[in-house]
PDB file of C-alpha atoms in Angstrom:
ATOM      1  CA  UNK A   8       0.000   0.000   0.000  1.00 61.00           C
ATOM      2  CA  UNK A   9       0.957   3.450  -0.915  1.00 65.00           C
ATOM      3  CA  UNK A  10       2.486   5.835   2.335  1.00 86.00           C
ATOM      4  CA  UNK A  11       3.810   9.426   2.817  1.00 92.00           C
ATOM      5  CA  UNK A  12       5.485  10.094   5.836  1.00 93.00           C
ATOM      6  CA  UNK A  13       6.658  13.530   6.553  1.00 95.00           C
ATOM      7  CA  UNK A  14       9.345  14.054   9.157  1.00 91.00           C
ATOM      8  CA  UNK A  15       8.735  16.491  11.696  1.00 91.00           C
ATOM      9  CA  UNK A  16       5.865  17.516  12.586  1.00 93.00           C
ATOM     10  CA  UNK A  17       6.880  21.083  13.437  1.00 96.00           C
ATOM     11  CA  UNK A  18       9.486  22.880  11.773  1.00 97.00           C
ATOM     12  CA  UNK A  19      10.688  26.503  13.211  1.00 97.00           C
ATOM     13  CA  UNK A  20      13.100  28.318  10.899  1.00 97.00           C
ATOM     14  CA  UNK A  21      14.020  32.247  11.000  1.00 97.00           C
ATOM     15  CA  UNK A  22      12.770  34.538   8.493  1.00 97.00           C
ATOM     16  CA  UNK A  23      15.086  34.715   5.957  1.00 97.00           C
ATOM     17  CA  UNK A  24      16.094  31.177   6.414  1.00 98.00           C
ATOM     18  CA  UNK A  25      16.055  28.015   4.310  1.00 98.00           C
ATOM     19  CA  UNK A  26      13.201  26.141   4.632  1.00 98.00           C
ATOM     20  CA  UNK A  27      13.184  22.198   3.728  1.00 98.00           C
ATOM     21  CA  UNK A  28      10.315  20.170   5.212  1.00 98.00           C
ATOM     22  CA  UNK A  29      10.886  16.465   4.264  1.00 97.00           C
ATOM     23  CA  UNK A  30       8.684  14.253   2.720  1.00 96.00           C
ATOM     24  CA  UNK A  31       9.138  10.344   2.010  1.00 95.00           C
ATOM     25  CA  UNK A  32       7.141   7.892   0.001  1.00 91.00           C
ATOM     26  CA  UNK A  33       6.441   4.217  -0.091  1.00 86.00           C
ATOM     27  CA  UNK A  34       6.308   2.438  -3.666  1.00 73.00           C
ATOM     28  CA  UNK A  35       7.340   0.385  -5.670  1.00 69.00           C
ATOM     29  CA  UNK A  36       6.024   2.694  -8.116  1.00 68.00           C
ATOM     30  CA  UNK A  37       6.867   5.761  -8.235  1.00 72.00           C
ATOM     31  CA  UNK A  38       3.392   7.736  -7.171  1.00 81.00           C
ATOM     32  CA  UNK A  39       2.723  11.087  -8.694  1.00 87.00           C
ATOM     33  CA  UNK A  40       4.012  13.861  -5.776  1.00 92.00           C
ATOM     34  CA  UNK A  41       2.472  17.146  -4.708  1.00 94.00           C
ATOM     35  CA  UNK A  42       2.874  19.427  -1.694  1.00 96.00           C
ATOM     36  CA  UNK A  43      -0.101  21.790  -0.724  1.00 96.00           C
ATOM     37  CA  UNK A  44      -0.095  24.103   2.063  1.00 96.00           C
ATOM     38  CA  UNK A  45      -2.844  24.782   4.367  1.00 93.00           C
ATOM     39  CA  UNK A  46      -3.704  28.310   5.909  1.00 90.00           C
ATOM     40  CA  UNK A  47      -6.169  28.630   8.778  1.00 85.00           C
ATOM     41  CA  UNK A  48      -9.610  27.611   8.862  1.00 77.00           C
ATOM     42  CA  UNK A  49      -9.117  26.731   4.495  1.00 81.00           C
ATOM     43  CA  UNK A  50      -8.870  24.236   1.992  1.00 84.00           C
ATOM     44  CA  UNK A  51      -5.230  22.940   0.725  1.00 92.00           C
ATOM     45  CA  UNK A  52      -4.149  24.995  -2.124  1.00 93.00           C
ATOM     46  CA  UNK A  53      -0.826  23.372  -4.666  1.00 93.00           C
ATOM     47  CA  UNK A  54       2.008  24.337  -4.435  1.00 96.00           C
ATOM     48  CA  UNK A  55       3.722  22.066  -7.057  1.00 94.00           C
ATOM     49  CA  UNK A  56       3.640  18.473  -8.343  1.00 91.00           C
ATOM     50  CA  UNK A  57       5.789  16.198  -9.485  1.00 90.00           C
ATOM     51  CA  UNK A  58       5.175  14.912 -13.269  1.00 79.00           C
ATOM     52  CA  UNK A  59       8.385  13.212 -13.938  1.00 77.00           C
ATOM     53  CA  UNK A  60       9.256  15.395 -16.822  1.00 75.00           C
ATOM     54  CA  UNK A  61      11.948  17.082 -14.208  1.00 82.00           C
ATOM     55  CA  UNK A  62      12.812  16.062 -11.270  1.00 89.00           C
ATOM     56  CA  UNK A  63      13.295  19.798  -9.600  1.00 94.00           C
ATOM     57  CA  UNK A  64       9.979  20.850  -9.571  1.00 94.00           C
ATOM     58  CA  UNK A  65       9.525  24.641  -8.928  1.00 95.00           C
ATOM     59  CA  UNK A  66       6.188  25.895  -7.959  1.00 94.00           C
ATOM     60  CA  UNK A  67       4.552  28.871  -6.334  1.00 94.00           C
ATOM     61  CA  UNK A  68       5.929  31.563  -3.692  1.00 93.00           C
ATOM     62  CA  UNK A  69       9.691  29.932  -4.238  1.00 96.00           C
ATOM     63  CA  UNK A  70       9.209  26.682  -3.430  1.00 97.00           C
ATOM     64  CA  UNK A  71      10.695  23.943  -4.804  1.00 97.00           C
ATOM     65  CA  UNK A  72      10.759  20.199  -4.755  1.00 97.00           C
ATOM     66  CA  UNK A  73      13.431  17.824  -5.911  1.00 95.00           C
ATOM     67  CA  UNK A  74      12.453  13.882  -6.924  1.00 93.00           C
ATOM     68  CA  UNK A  75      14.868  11.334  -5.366  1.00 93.00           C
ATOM     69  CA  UNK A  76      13.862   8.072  -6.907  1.00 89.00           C
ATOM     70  CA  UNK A  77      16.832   6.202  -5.573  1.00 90.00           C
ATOM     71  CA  UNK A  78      15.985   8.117  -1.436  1.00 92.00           C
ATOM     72  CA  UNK A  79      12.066   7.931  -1.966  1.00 92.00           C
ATOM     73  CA  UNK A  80      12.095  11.293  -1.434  1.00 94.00           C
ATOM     74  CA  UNK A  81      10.185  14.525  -2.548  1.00 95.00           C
ATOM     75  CA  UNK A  82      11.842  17.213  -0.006  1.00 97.00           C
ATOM     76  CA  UNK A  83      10.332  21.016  -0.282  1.00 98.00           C
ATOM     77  CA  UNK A  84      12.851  24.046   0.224  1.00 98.00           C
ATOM     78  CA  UNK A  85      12.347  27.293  -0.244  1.00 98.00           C
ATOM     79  CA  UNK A  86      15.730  29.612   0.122  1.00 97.00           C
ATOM     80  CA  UNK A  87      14.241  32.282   2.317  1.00 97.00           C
ATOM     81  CA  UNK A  88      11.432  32.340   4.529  1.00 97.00           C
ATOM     82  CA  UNK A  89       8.962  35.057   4.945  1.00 96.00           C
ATOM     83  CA  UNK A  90       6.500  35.319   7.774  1.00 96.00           C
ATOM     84  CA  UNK A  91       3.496  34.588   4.842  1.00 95.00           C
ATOM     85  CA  UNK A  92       4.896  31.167   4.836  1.00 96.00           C
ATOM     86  CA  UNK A  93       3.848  30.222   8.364  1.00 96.00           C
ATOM     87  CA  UNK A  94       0.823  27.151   8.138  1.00 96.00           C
ATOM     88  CA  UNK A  95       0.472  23.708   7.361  1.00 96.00           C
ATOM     89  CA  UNK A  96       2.383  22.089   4.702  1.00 97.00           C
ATOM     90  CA  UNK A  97       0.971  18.077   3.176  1.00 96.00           C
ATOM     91  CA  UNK A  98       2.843  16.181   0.728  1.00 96.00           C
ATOM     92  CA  UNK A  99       0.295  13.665  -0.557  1.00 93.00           C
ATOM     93  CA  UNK A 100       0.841  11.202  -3.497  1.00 91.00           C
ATOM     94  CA  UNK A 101      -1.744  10.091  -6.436  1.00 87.00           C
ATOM     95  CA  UNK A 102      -1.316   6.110  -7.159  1.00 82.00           C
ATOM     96  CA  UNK A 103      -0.661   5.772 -11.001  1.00 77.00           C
ATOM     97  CA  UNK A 104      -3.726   4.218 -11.577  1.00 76.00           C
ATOM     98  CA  UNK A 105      -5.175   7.594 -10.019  1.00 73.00           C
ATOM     99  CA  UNK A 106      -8.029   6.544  -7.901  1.00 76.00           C
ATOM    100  CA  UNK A 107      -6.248   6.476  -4.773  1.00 82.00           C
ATOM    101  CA  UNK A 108      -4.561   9.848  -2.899  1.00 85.00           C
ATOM    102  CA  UNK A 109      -2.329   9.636   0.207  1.00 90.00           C
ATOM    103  CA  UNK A 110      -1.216  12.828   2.178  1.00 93.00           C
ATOM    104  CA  UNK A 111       0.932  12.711   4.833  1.00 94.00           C
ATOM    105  CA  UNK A 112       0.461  13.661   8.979  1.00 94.00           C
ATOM    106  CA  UNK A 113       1.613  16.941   7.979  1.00 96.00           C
ATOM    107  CA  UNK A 114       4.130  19.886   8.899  1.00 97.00           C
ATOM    108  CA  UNK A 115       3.641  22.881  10.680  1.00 97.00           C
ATOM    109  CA  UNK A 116       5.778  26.065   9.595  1.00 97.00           C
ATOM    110  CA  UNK A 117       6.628  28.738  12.187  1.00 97.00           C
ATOM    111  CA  UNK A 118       8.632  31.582  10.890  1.00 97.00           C
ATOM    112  CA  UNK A 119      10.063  33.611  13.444  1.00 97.00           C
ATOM    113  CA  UNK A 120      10.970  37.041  12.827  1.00 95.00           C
TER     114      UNK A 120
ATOM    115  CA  UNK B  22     -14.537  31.301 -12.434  1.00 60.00           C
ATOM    116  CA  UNK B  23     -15.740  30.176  -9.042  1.00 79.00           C
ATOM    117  CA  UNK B  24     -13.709  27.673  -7.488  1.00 92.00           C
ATOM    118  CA  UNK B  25     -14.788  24.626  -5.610  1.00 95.00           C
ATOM    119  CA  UNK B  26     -17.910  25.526  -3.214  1.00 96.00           C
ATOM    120  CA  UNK B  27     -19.448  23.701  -0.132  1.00 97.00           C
ATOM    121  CA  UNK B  28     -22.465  23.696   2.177  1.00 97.00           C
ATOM    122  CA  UNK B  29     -22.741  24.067   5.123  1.00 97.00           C
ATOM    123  CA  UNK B  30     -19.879  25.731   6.541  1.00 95.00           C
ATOM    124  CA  UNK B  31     -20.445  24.962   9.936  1.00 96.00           C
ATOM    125  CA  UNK B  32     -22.705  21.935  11.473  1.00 96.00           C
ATOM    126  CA  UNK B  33     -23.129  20.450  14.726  1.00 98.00           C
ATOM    127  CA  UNK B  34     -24.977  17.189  15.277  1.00 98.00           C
ATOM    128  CA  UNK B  35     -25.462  14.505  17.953  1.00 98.00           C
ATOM    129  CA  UNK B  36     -24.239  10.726  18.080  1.00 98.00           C
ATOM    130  CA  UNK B  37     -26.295   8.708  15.802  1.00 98.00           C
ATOM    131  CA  UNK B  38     -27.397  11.237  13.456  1.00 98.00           C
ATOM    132  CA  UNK B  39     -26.997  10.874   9.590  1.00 98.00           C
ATOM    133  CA  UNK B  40     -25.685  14.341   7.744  1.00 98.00           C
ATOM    134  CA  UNK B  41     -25.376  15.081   4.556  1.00 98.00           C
ATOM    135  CA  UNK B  42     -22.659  17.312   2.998  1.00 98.00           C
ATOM    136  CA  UNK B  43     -22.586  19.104  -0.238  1.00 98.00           C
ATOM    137  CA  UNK B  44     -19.802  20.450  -2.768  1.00 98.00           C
ATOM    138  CA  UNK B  45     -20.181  21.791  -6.285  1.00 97.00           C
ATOM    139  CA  UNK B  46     -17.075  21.336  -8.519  1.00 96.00           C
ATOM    140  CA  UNK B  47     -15.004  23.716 -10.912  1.00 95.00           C
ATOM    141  CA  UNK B  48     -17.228  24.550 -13.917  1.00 93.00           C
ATOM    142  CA  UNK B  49     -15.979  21.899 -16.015  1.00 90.00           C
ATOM    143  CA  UNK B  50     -14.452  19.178 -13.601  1.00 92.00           C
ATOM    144  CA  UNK B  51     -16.010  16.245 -13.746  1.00 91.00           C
ATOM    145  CA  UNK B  52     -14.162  14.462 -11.020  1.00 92.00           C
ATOM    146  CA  UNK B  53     -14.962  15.136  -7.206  1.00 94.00           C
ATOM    147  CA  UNK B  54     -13.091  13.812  -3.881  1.00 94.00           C
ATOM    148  CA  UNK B  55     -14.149  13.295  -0.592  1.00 97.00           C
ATOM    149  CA  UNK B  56     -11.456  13.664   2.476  1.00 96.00           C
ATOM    150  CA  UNK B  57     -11.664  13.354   6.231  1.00 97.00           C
ATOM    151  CA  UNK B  58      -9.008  15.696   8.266  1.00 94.00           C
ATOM    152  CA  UNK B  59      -9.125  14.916  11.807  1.00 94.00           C
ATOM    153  CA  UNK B  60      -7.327  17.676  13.649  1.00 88.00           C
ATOM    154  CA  UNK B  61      -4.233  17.655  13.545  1.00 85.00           C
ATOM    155  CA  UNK B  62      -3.694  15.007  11.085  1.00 88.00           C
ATOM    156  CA  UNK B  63      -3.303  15.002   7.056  1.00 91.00           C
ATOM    157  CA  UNK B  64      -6.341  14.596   5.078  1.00 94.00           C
ATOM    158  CA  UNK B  65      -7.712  10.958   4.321  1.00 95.00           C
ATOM    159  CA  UNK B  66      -9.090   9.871   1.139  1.00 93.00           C
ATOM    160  CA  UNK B  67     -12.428   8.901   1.260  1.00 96.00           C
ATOM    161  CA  UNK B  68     -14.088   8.598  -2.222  1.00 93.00           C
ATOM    162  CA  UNK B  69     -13.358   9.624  -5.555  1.00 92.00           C
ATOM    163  CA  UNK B  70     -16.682   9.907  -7.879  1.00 93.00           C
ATOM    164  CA  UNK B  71     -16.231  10.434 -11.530  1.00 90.00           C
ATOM    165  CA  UNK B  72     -19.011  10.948 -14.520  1.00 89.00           C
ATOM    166  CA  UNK B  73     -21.545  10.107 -11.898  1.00 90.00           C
ATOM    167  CA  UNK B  74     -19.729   6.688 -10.595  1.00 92.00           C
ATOM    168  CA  UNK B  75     -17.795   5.467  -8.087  1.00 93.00           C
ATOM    169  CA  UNK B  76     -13.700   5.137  -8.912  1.00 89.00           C
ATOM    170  CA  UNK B  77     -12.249   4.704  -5.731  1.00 88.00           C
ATOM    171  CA  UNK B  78     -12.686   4.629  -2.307  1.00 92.00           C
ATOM    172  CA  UNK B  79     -10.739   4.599   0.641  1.00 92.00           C
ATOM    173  CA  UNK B  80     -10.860   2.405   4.255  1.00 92.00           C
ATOM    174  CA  UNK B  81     -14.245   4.011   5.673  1.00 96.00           C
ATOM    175  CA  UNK B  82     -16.933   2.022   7.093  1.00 97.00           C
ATOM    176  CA  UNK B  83     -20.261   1.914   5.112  1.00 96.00           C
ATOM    177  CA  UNK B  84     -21.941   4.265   6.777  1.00 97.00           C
ATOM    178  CA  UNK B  85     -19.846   6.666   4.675  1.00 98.00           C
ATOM    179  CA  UNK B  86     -21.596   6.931   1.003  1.00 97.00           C
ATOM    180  CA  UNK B  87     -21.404   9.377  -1.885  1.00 97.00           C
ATOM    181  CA  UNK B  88     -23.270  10.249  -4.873  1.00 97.00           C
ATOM    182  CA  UNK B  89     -22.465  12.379  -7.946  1.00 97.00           C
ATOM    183  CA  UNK B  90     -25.188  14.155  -9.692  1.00 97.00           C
ATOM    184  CA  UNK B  91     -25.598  14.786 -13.337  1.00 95.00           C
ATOM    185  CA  UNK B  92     -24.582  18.567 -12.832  1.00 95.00           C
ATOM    186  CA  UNK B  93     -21.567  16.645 -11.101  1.00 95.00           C
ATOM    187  CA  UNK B  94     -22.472  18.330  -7.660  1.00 97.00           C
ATOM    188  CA  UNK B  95     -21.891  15.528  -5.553  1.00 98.00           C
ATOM    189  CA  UNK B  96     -22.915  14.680  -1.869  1.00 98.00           C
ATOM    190  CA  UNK B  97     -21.712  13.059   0.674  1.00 98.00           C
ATOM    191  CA  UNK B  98     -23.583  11.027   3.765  1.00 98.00           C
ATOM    192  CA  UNK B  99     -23.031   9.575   6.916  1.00 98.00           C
ATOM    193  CA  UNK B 100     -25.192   7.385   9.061  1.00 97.00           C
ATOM    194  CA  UNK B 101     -25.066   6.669  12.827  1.00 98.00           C
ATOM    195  CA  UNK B 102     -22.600   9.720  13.768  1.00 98.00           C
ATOM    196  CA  UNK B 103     -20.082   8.890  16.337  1.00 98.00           C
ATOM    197  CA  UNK B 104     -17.856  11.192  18.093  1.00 97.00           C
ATOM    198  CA  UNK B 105     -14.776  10.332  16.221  1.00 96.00           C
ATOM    199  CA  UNK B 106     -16.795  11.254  12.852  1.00 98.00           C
ATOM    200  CA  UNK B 107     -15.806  14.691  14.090  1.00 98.00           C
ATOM    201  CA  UNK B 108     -13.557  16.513  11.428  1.00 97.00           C
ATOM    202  CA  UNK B 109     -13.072  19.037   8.655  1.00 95.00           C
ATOM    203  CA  UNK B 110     -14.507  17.560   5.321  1.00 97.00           C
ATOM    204  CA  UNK B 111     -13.052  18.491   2.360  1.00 96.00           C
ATOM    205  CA  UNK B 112     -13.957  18.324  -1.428  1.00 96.00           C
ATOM    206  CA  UNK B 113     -11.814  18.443  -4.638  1.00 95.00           C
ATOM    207  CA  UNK B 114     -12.571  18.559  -7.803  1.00 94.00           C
ATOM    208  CA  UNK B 115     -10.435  17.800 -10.479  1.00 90.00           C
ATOM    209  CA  UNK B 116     -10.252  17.000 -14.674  1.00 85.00           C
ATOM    210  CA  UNK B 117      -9.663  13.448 -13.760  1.00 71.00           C
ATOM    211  CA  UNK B 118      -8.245  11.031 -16.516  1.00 65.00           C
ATOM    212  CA  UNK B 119      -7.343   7.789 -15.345  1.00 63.00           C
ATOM    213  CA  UNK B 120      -3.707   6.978 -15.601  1.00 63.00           C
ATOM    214  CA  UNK B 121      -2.420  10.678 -15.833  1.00 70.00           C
ATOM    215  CA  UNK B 122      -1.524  13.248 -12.980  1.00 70.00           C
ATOM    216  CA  UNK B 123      -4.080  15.395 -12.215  1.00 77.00           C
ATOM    217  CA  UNK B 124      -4.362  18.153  -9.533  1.00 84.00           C
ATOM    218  CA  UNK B 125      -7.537  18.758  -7.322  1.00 89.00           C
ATOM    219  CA  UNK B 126      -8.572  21.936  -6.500  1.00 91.00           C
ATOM    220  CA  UNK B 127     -10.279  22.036  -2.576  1.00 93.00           C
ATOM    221  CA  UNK B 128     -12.713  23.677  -0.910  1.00 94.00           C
ATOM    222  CA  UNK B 129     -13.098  25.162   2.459  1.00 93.00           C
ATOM    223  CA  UNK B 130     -14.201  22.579   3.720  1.00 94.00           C
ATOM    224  CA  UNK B 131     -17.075  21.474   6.258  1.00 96.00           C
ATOM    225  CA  UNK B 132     -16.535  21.375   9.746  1.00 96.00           C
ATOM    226  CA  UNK B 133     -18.655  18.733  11.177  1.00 98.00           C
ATOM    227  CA  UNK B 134     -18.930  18.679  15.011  1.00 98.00           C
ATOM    228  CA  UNK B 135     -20.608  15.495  16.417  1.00 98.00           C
ATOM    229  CA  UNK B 136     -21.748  15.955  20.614  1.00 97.00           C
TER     230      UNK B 136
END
C-alpha cells in the first residue's frame, strides 16, 4: 500500500532562512508527488507536483521540490522564509492508476521574525 | 470562475445522526473527492466519484456513502454519527483522466462537530 510520511511535525526556521520540510514515500512505483499548504480555517491549495518530466519541480511563492527516486524522497525548500509562509504544509501522493490519494500527517511552519 | 464551493460551513450534530454534505465542482471538472481531516492530522481519502460513478474509495466504514449528480455536484452522507466522525470535510474537484496526474482543487471545507 501506498504511504507518505513527513518528518517532523513542526518545523521553526528564522525569516530569511532556508526552509526544507521532508517528505518520504512508499512504492514500488513511483506515485505522482504534490505538496499543498494549508492556511487557517481553508482548503489545501498546490504548491507544485511532481510529473516526472523534471525532477526539480519549482512551484509557487519559491518553493521547490526535488524527486529522489533512488531516497524515496520529494523534499520542499524554499531559500528564504517570509513570515506569509507560516501554516500547514501536506505532501500527498496520487497512485498511477489515479483513484487512490495519500497525504501525509503533515508539517507545521513557524517563521520567526 | 468560481472555485470549488461547499455547504454548510459549519454543522453540529449529535451521536447517531446521519448528515449530509454538499460540494459543487469547478465549472468543467467532472471528477470530485471526498477527504476526512481529523485535527491535527493530514487529510484521508475517502471517495473519488467520476461521470456520476464510483472510482475509488478509501478504508471508511459503510456508513460513509457518496453520490455524484448529473450537474456533477456531488454529496456526501453519513449514518449513525459517532464522536470520532468529528472533522473538517473536504472536497476536490479535479479534470480526472485515469492513468495521468491530475491536480484537485479544494474547498473550504465542512466542519462537522458530532456531541
Amino acid at each position: 500500500a501506498q504511504s507518505v510520511t513527513q518528518l517532523g511535525s513542526h518545523v521553526s526556521v528564522s525569516e530569511g532562512a532556508l526552509v526544507l520540510l521532508r517528505c518520504n514515500y512508499s512504492s514500488s512505483v513511483p506515485p505522482y508527488l504534490f505538496w499543498y499548504v494549508q492556511y487557517p480555517n481553508q482548503g489545501l491549495q498546490l504548491l507544485l507536483k511532481y510529473t516526472s518530466a523534471a525532477t526539480l519541480v519549482k512551484g509557487i511563492n519559491g518553493f521547490e521540490a526535488e524527486f529522489k527516486k533512488s531516497e524515496t524522497s520529494f523534499h520542499l525548500t524554499k531559500p528564504s522564509a517570509h513570515m506569509s509562509d507560516a501554516a500547514e504544509y501536506f505532501c500527498a501522493a496520487q497512485t498511477p492508476t489515479g483513484n487512490q490519494f495519500y497525504f501525509g500527517t503533515g508539517t507545521s511552519l513557524t517563521v520567526i521574525p | 470562475d468560481a472555485g470549488v464551493t461547499q455547504s454548510p460551513t459549519h454543522l453540529i450534530k449529535t451521536r447517531g445522526q446521519h448528515v449530509t454534505l454538499r460540494c459543487s465542482p469547478i465549472s468543467g471538472h467532472k471528477s470530485v473527492s471526498w477527504y476526512q481531516q481529523v485535527l491535527g492530522q493530514g487529510p484521508q481519502f475517502i471517495f473519488q466519484y467520476y461521470e456520476k460513478e464510483e472510482r475509488g474509495r478509501g478504508n471508511f466504514p459503510d456508513r460513509f456513502s457518496a453520490r455524484q449528480f448529473p450537474n456533477y455536484s456531488s454529496e456526501l452522507n453519513v449514518n449513525a454519527l459517532l464522536l470520532g466522525d468529528s472533522a473538517l470535510y473536504l472536497c476536490a474537484s479535479s479534470l480526472f483522466t485515469s492513468g495521468t496526474i491530475y491536480e484537485q482543487y479544494f474547498g473550504p471545507g465542512t466542519r462537522l462537530t458530532v456531541t
